[in-house]
Every structure is written in C-alpha cells, then in structure tokens.
Amino acid sequence: GSDDIIAGNVSKYAVLPAGYCGQLKRGHLIFDACFESGNLGRVDHITEFEYDLFIRPDTCNPRFRVWFNFTVENVKESQ
C-alpha cells in the first residue's frame, strides 16, 4: 500500500497504462529522480492526465515528506 517504505528513486521510469504493450509513444510520461536531492519513489498511472506520485521521506526526518524534486519528459502538447 501507500504506507510501504519507498527505498529508492525512480530512474528514467516510463509510466504506461495498465495492460499496454508496444512502443513508447509521445505522452507516455518518463519520470526521473535519480540525482542529488531527487525523492520520487513510485509513480502510478491513473489516466492520461493523472498520476499518483509517491514521495520518499526526508533523509533526516522520515516522518516528513514536505518537498519534491524530479523531472518529467516525453509530454505531448496539451498534456
């Protein structure tokens, strides 16, 4: 569940719709947090315009998730 510990960052992770098989298309977002201060642990696809993002806890205080730092690529116009 969402309370599970998220240990690492996503790294150039392409989020595809459930059951999708095939080539990556424009609009299939690619998330990356594999850099210093990145903290995105998991991404779930909901719809073309909606994603659930799971932020890793702060290194010095695991009770807090008060900031986020990640990149998104492969967007299409109007997305």
PDB file of N, CA and C in Angstrom:
ATOM      1  N   GLY A   1       0.814  -1.196   0.000  1.00  0.00           N
ATOM      2  CA  GLY A   1       0.000   0.000   0.000  1.00  0.00           C
ATOM      3  C   GLY A   1       0.851   1.251   0.000  1.00  0.00           C
ATOM      4  N   SER A   2       0.217   2.397   0.121  1.00  0.00           N
ATOM      5  CA  SER A   2       0.926   3.671   0.075  1.00  0.00           C
ATOM      6  C   SER A   2       1.758   3.905   1.330  1.00  0.00           C
ATOM      7  N   ASP A   3       1.565   3.116   2.384  1.00  0.00           N
ATOM      8  CA  ASP A   3       2.355   3.269   3.601  1.00  0.00           C
ATOM      9  C   ASP A   3       3.644   2.448   3.568  1.00  0.00           C
ATOM     10  N   ASP A   4       3.856   1.679   2.486  1.00  0.00           N
ATOM     11  CA  ASP A   4       5.081   0.897   2.363  1.00  0.00           C
ATOM     12  C   ASP A   4       6.279   1.836   2.277  1.00  0.00           C
ATOM     13  N   ILE A   5       7.419   1.379   2.771  1.00  0.00           N
ATOM     14  CA  ILE A   5       8.643   2.168   2.700  1.00  0.00           C
ATOM     15  C   ILE A   5       9.123   2.184   1.247  1.00  0.00           C
ATOM     16  N   ILE A   6       9.424   3.369   0.759  1.00  0.00           N
ATOM     17  CA  ILE A   6       9.949   3.532  -0.591  1.00  0.00           C
ATOM     18  C   ILE A   6      11.441   3.767  -0.455  1.00  0.00           C
ATOM     19  N   ALA A   7      12.247   2.815  -0.935  1.00  0.00           N
ATOM     20  CA  ALA A   7      13.676   2.841  -0.658  1.00  0.00           C
ATOM     21  C   ALA A   7      14.485   3.678  -1.643  1.00  0.00           C
ATOM     22  N   GLY A   8      14.138   3.674  -2.903  1.00  0.00           N
ATOM     23  CA  GLY A   8      14.966   4.358  -3.887  1.00  0.00           C
ATOM     24  C   GLY A   8      14.162   5.259  -4.789  1.00  0.00           C
ATOM     25  N   ASN A   9      14.867   5.970  -5.652  1.00  0.00           N
ATOM     26  CA  ASN A   9      14.234   6.876  -6.595  1.00  0.00           C
ATOM     27  C   ASN A   9      13.944   6.185  -7.921  1.00  0.00           C
ATOM     28  N   VAL A  10      12.895   6.653  -8.603  1.00  0.00           N
ATOM     29  CA  VAL A  10      12.660   6.190  -9.960  1.00  0.00           C
ATOM     30  C   VAL A  10      13.767   6.760 -10.841  1.00  0.00           C
ATOM     31  N   SER A  11      14.169   6.014 -11.848  1.00  0.00           N
ATOM     32  CA  SER A  11      15.257   6.425 -12.731  1.00  0.00           C
ATOM     33  C   SER A  11      14.829   6.210 -14.177  1.00  0.00           C
ATOM     34  N   LYS A  12      14.515   7.311 -14.869  1.00  0.00           N
ATOM     35  CA  LYS A  12      14.054   7.240 -16.271  1.00  0.00           C
ATOM     36  C   LYS A  12      12.953   6.200 -16.404  1.00  0.00           C
ATOM     37  N   TYR A  13      11.941   6.312 -15.562  1.00  0.00           N
ATOM     38  CA  TYR A  13      10.864   5.343 -15.468  1.00  0.00           C
ATOM     39  C   TYR A  13       9.690   5.769 -16.341  1.00  0.00           C
ATOM     40  N   ALA A  14       9.399   5.001 -17.398  1.00  0.00           N
ATOM     41  CA  ALA A  14       8.270   5.274 -18.288  1.00  0.00           C
ATOM     42  C   ALA A  14       7.010   4.672 -17.674  1.00  0.00           C
ATOM     43  N   VAL A  15       6.017   5.504 -17.426  1.00  0.00           N
ATOM     44  CA  VAL A  15       4.770   5.060 -16.808  1.00  0.00           C
ATOM     45  C   VAL A  15       3.760   4.798 -17.920  1.00  0.00           C
ATOM     46  N   LEU A  16       3.363   3.532 -18.070  1.00  0.00           N
ATOM     47  CA  LEU A  16       2.457   3.129 -19.136  1.00  0.00           C
ATOM     48  C   LEU A  16       1.103   2.723 -18.575  1.00  0.00           C
ATOM     49  N   PRO A  17       0.049   2.874 -19.361  1.00  0.00           N
ATOM     50  CA  PRO A  17      -1.270   2.419 -18.909  1.00  0.00           C
ATOM     51  C   PRO A  17      -1.255   0.917 -18.625  1.00  0.00           C
ATOM     52  N   ALA A  18      -2.083   0.494 -17.698  1.00  0.00           N
ATOM     53  CA  ALA A  18      -2.170  -0.930 -17.354  1.00  0.00           C
ATOM     54  C   ALA A  18      -2.519  -1.749 -18.594  1.00  0.00           C
ATOM     55  N   GLY A  19      -1.786  -2.829 -18.802  1.00  0.00           N
ATOM     56  CA  GLY A  19      -2.049  -3.723 -19.923  1.00  0.00           C
ATOM     57  C   GLY A  19      -1.497  -3.268 -21.258  1.00  0.00           C
ATOM     58  N   TYR A  20      -0.854  -2.100 -21.306  1.00  0.00           N
ATOM     59  CA  TYR A  20      -0.314  -1.599 -22.580  1.00  0.00           C
ATOM     60  C   TYR A  20       0.915  -2.386 -22.977  1.00  0.00           C
ATOM     61  N   CYS A  21       0.949  -2.819 -24.231  1.00  0.00           N
ATOM     62  CA  CYS A  21       2.115  -3.492 -24.805  1.00  0.00           C
ATOM     63  C   CYS A  21       2.457  -2.764 -26.093  1.00  0.00           C
ATOM     64  N   GLY A  22       3.692  -2.434 -26.266  1.00  0.00           N
ATOM     65  CA  GLY A  22       4.083  -1.780 -27.504  1.00  0.00           C
ATOM     66  C   GLY A  22       5.131  -0.723 -27.261  1.00  0.00           C
ATOM     67  N   GLN A  23       5.423   0.021 -28.317  1.00  0.00           N
ATOM     68  CA  GLN A  23       6.427   1.071 -28.276  1.00  0.00           C
ATOM     69  C   GLN A  23       5.982   2.229 -27.394  1.00  0.00           C
ATOM     70  N   LEU A  24       6.943   2.893 -26.803  1.00  0.00           N
ATOM     71  CA  LEU A  24       6.690   4.102 -26.040  1.00  0.00           C
ATOM     72  C   LEU A  24       6.231   5.192 -27.003  1.00  0.00           C
ATOM     73  N   LYS A  25       5.138   5.871 -26.674  1.00  0.00           N
ATOM     74  CA  LYS A  25       4.580   6.928 -27.516  1.00  0.00           C
ATOM     75  C   LYS A  25       4.726   8.268 -26.825  1.00  0.00           C
ATOM     76  N   ARG A  26       4.665   9.341 -27.619  1.00  0.00           N
ATOM     77  CA  ARG A  26       4.632  10.693 -27.051  1.00  0.00           C
ATOM     78  C   ARG A  26       3.411  10.759 -26.142  1.00  0.00           C
ATOM     79  N   GLY A  27       3.598  11.250 -24.923  1.00  0.00           N
ATOM     80  CA  GLY A  27       2.518  11.298 -23.940  1.00  0.00           C
ATOM     81  C   GLY A  27       2.632  10.229 -22.869  1.00  0.00           C
ATOM     82  N   HIS A  28       3.427   9.179 -23.133  1.00  0.00           N
ATOM     83  CA  HIS A  28       3.752   8.215 -22.081  1.00  0.00           C
ATOM     84  C   HIS A  28       4.880   8.850 -21.282  1.00  0.00           C
ATOM     85  N   LEU A  29       4.551   9.396 -20.138  1.00  0.00           N
ATOM     86  CA  LEU A  29       5.491  10.203 -19.381  1.00  0.00           C
ATOM     87  C   LEU A  29       6.647   9.378 -18.822  1.00  0.00           C
ATOM     88  N   ILE A  30       7.812  10.005 -18.792  1.00  0.00           N
ATOM     89  CA  ILE A  30       9.021   9.399 -18.232  1.00  0.00           C
ATOM     90  C   ILE A  30       9.440  10.249 -17.037  1.00  0.00           C
ATOM     91  N   PHE A  31       9.436   9.644 -15.862  1.00  0.00           N
ATOM     92  CA  PHE A  31       9.802  10.324 -14.624  1.00  0.00           C
ATOM     93  C   PHE A  31      11.219   9.946 -14.234  1.00  0.00           C
ATOM     94  N   ASP A  32      11.964  10.917 -13.692  1.00  0.00           N
ATOM     95  CA  ASP A  32      13.325  10.651 -13.251  1.00  0.00           C
ATOM     96  C   ASP A  32      13.621  11.447 -11.980  1.00  0.00           C
ATOM     97  N   ALA A  33      14.135  10.767 -10.977  1.00  0.00           N
ATOM     98  CA  ALA A  33      14.553  11.432  -9.733  1.00  0.00           C
ATOM     99  C   ALA A  33      15.899  10.875  -9.282  1.00  0.00           C
ATOM    100  N   CYS A  34      16.641  10.320 -10.221  1.00  0.00           N
ATOM    101  CA  CYS A  34      17.920   9.709  -9.890  1.00  0.00           C
ATOM    102  C   CYS A  34      19.038  10.746  -9.986  1.00  0.00           C
ATOM    103  N   PHE A  35      19.015  11.700  -9.061  1.00  0.00           N
ATOM    104  CA  PHE A  35      20.027  12.740  -8.980  1.00  0.00           C
ATOM    105  C   PHE A  35      20.010  13.272  -7.552  1.00  0.00           C
ATOM    106  N   GLU A  36      21.058  14.009  -7.176  1.00  0.00           N
ATOM    107  CA  GLU A  36      21.132  14.544  -5.823  1.00  0.00           C
ATOM    108  C   GLU A  36      19.898  15.376  -5.531  1.00  0.00           C
ATOM    109  N   SER A  37      19.255  15.144  -4.458  1.00  0.00           N
ATOM    110  CA  SER A  37      18.035  15.787  -3.946  1.00  0.00           C
ATOM    111  C   SER A  37      16.763  15.276  -4.604  1.00  0.00           C
ATOM    112  N   GLY A  38      16.857  14.327  -5.527  1.00  0.00           N
ATOM    113  CA  GLY A  38      15.654  13.711  -6.078  1.00  0.00           C
ATOM    114  C   GLY A  38      14.986  12.855  -5.017  1.00  0.00           C
ATOM    115  N   ASN A  39      13.657  12.793  -5.032  1.00  0.00           N
ATOM    116  CA  ASN A  39      12.993  11.992  -3.996  1.00  0.00           C
ATOM    117  C   ASN A  39      11.665  11.389  -4.436  1.00  0.00           C
ATOM    118  N   LEU A  40      11.520  11.061  -5.700  1.00  0.00           N
ATOM    119  CA  LEU A  40      10.302  10.415  -6.186  1.00  0.00           C
ATOM    120  C   LEU A  40      10.502   8.908  -6.147  1.00  0.00           C
ATOM    121  N   GLY A  41       9.722   8.231  -5.325  1.00  0.00           N
ATOM    122  CA  GLY A  41       9.916   6.798  -5.109  1.00  0.00           C
ATOM    123  C   GLY A  41       9.082   5.900  -5.982  1.00  0.00           C
ATOM    124  N   ARG A  42       7.871   6.345  -6.380  1.00  0.00           N
ATOM    125  CA  ARG A  42       6.994   5.489  -7.186  1.00  0.00           C
ATOM    126  C   ARG A  42       5.992   6.366  -7.918  1.00  0.00           C
ATOM    127  N   VAL A  43       5.582   5.913  -9.105  1.00  0.00           N
ATOM    128  CA  VAL A  43       4.571   6.619  -9.895  1.00  0.00           C
ATOM    129  C   VAL A  43       3.574   5.592 -10.402  1.00  0.00           C
ATOM    130  N   ASP A  44       2.292   5.866 -10.211  1.00  0.00           N
ATOM    131  CA  ASP A  44       1.231   5.004 -10.732  1.00  0.00           C
ATOM    132  C   ASP A  44       0.432   5.775 -11.772  1.00  0.00           C
ATOM    133  N   HIS A  45       0.140   5.144 -12.913  1.00  0.00           N
ATOM    134  CA  HIS A  45      -0.675   5.739 -13.966  1.00  0.00           C
ATOM    135  C   HIS A  45      -2.148   5.630 -13.568  1.00  0.00           C
ATOM    136  N   ILE A  46      -2.877   6.737 -13.611  1.00  0.00           N
ATOM    137  CA  ILE A  46      -4.317   6.730 -13.338  1.00  0.00           C
ATOM    138  C   ILE A  46      -5.067   6.950 -14.652  1.00  0.00           C
ATOM    139  N   THR A  47      -4.812   8.093 -15.307  1.00  0.00           N
ATOM    140  CA  THR A  47      -5.347   8.399 -16.639  1.00  0.00           C
ATOM    141  C   THR A  47      -4.248   9.104 -17.410  1.00  0.00           C
ATOM    142  N   GLU A  48      -4.536   9.473 -18.661  1.00  0.00           N
ATOM    143  CA  GLU A  48      -3.557  10.194 -19.471  1.00  0.00           C
ATOM    144  C   GLU A  48      -3.106  11.486 -18.802  1.00  0.00           C
ATOM    145  N   PHE A  49      -3.973  12.062 -17.985  1.00  0.00           N
ATOM    146  CA  PHE A  49      -3.682  13.340 -17.347  1.00  0.00           C
ATOM    147  C   PHE A  49      -3.525  13.260 -15.834  1.00  0.00           C
ATOM    148  N   GLU A  50      -3.551  12.059 -15.285  1.00  0.00           N
ATOM    149  CA  GLU A  50      -3.496  11.919 -13.824  1.00  0.00           C
ATOM    150  C   GLU A  50      -2.574  10.770 -13.430  1.00  0.00           C
ATOM    151  N   TYR A  51      -1.686  11.066 -12.489  1.00  0.00           N
ATOM    152  CA  TYR A  51      -0.727  10.092 -11.979  1.00  0.00           C
ATOM    153  C   TYR A  51      -0.679  10.227 -10.464  1.00  0.00           C
ATOM    154  N   ASP A  52      -0.514   9.125  -9.764  1.00  0.00           N
ATOM    155  CA  ASP A  52      -0.256   9.168  -8.329  1.00  0.00           C
ATOM    156  C   ASP A  52       1.249   9.141  -8.136  1.00  0.00           C
ATOM    157  N   LEU A  53       1.766  10.134  -7.411  1.00  0.00           N
ATOM    158  CA  LEU A  53       3.194  10.245  -7.149  1.00  0.00           C
ATOM    159  C   LEU A  53       3.455   9.945  -5.683  1.00  0.00           C
ATOM    160  N   PHE A  54       4.432   9.110  -5.412  1.00  0.00           N
ATOM    161  CA  PHE A  54       4.778   8.726  -4.053  1.00  0.00           C
ATOM    162  C   PHE A  54       6.164   9.282  -3.745  1.00  0.00           C
ATOM    163  N   ILE A  55       6.204  10.243  -2.847  1.00  0.00           N
ATOM    164  CA  ILE A  55       7.424  10.947  -2.492  1.00  0.00           C
ATOM    165  C   ILE A  55       8.107  10.217  -1.342  1.00  0.00           C
ATOM    166  N   ARG A  56       9.420  10.025  -1.479  1.00  0.00           N
ATOM    167  CA  ARG A  56      10.175   9.374  -0.406  1.00  0.00           C
ATOM    168  C   ARG A  56      10.285  10.307   0.795  1.00  0.00           C
ATOM    169  N   PRO A  57      10.393   9.750   1.995  1.00  0.00           N
ATOM    170  CA  PRO A  57      10.553  10.577   3.196  1.00  0.00           C
ATOM    171  C   PRO A  57      11.869  11.351   3.180  1.00  0.00           C
ATOM    172  N   ASP A  58      11.894  12.433   3.918  1.00  0.00           N
ATOM    173  CA  ASP A  58      13.110  13.223   4.085  1.00  0.00           C
ATOM    174  C   ASP A  58      14.191  12.364   4.742  1.00  0.00           C
ATOM    175  N   THR A  59      15.431  12.493   4.292  1.00  0.00           N
ATOM    176  CA  THR A  59      16.544  11.685   4.805  1.00  0.00           C
ATOM    177  C   THR A  59      16.773  11.896   6.293  1.00  0.00           C
ATOM    178  N   CYS A  60      16.688  13.136   6.750  1.00  0.00           N
ATOM    179  CA  CYS A  60      16.985  13.433   8.151  1.00  0.00           C
ATOM    180  C   CYS A  60      15.781  13.288   9.077  1.00  0.00           C
ATOM    181  N   ASN A  61      14.581  13.223   8.522  1.00  0.00           N
ATOM    182  CA  ASN A  61      13.395  13.070   9.342  1.00  0.00           C
ATOM    183  C   ASN A  61      12.354  12.274   8.565  1.00  0.00           C
ATOM    184  N   PRO A  62      12.314  10.952   8.735  1.00  0.00           N
ATOM    185  CA  PRO A  62      11.443  10.097   7.930  1.00  0.00           C
ATOM    186  C   PRO A  62       9.950  10.332   8.125  1.00  0.00           C
ATOM    187  N   ARG A  63       9.568  11.130   9.106  1.00  0.00           N
ATOM    188  CA  ARG A  63       8.146  11.428   9.298  1.00  0.00           C
ATOM    189  C   ARG A  63       7.633  12.469   8.309  1.00  0.00           C
ATOM    190  N   PHE A  64       8.541  13.159   7.616  1.00  0.00           N
ATOM    191  CA  PHE A  64       8.128  14.271   6.762  1.00  0.00           C
ATOM    192  C   PHE A  64       8.384  14.006   5.288  1.00  0.00           C
ATOM    193  N   ARG A  65       7.444  14.481   4.476  1.00  0.00           N
ATOM    194  CA  ARG A  65       7.555  14.477   3.012  1.00  0.00           C
ATOM    195  C   ARG A  65       7.090  15.864   2.561  1.00  0.00           C
ATOM    196  N   VAL A  66       7.934  16.847   2.777  1.00  0.00           N
ATOM    197  CA  VAL A  66       7.483  18.234   2.601  1.00  0.00           C
ATOM    198  C   VAL A  66       8.014  18.893   1.333  1.00  0.00           C
ATOM    199  N   TRP A  67       8.792  18.207   0.517  1.00  0.00           N
ATOM    200  CA  TRP A  67       9.310  18.780  -0.712  1.00  0.00           C
ATOM    201  C   TRP A  67       9.398  17.671  -1.750  1.00  0.00           C
ATOM    202  N   PHE A  68       9.510  18.054  -2.994  1.00  0.00           N
ATOM    203  CA  PHE A  68       9.647  17.067  -4.061  1.00  0.00           C
ATOM    204  C   PHE A  68      10.588  17.611  -5.121  1.00  0.00           C
ATOM    205  N   ASN A  69      11.315  16.706  -5.778  1.00  0.00           N
ATOM    206  CA  ASN A  69      12.271  17.093  -6.801  1.00  0.00           C
ATOM    207  C   ASN A  69      12.418  15.939  -7.781  1.00  0.00           C
ATOM    208  N   PHE A  70      11.926  16.125  -9.012  1.00  0.00           N
ATOM    209  CA  PHE A  70      12.013  15.115 -10.057  1.00  0.00           C
ATOM    210  C   PHE A  70      11.781  15.793 -11.399  1.00  0.00           C
ATOM    211  N   THR A  71      12.069  15.090 -12.486  1.00  0.00           N
ATOM    212  CA  THR A  71      11.821  15.618 -13.826  1.00  0.00           C
ATOM    213  C   THR A  71      10.793  14.746 -14.542  1.00  0.00           C
ATOM    214  N   VAL A  72      10.161  15.332 -15.566  1.00  0.00           N
ATOM    215  CA  VAL A  72       9.196  14.623 -16.405  1.00  0.00           C
ATOM    216  C   VAL A  72       9.544  14.918 -17.861  1.00  0.00           C
ATOM    217  N   GLU A  73       9.591  13.882 -18.690  1.00  0.00           N
ATOM    218  CA  GLU A  73       9.888  14.025 -20.115  1.00  0.00           C
ATOM    219  C   GLU A  73       8.805  13.334 -20.934  1.00  0.00           C
ATOM    220  N   ASN A  74       8.893  13.510 -22.240  1.00  0.00           N
ATOM    221  CA  ASN A  74       8.062  12.852 -23.230  1.00  0.00           C
ATOM    222  C   ASN A  74       6.601  13.291 -23.186  1.00  0.00           C
ATOM    223  N   VAL A  75       6.373  14.534 -22.796  1.00  0.00           N
ATOM    224  CA  VAL A  75       4.991  15.053 -22.777  1.00  0.00           C
ATOM    225  C   VAL A  75       4.552  15.389 -24.189  1.00  0.00           C
ATOM    226  N   LYS A  76       3.240  15.375 -24.403  1.00  0.00           N
ATOM    227  CA  LYS A  76       2.716  15.815 -25.684  1.00  0.00           C
ATOM    228  C   LYS A  76       1.960  17.126 -25.477  1.00  0.00           C
ATOM    229  N   GLU A  77       1.770  17.850 -26.545  1.00  0.00           N
ATOM    230  CA  GLU A  77       1.104  19.151 -26.458  1.00  0.00           C
ATOM    231  C   GLU A  77      -0.262  19.000 -25.780  1.00  0.00           C
ATOM    232  N   SER A  78      -0.583  19.920 -24.926  1.00  0.00           N
ATOM    233  CA  SER A  78      -1.853  19.975 -24.183  1.00  0.00           C
ATOM    234  C   SER A  78      -1.972  18.904 -23.114  1.00  0.00           C
ATOM    235  N   GLN A  79      -0.890  18.189 -22.835  1.00  0.00           N
ATOM    236  CA  GLN A  79      -0.956  17.198 -21.776  1.00  0.00           C
ATOM    237  C   GLN A  79      -0.670  17.874 -20.477  1.00  0.00           C
TER     238      GLN A  79
END
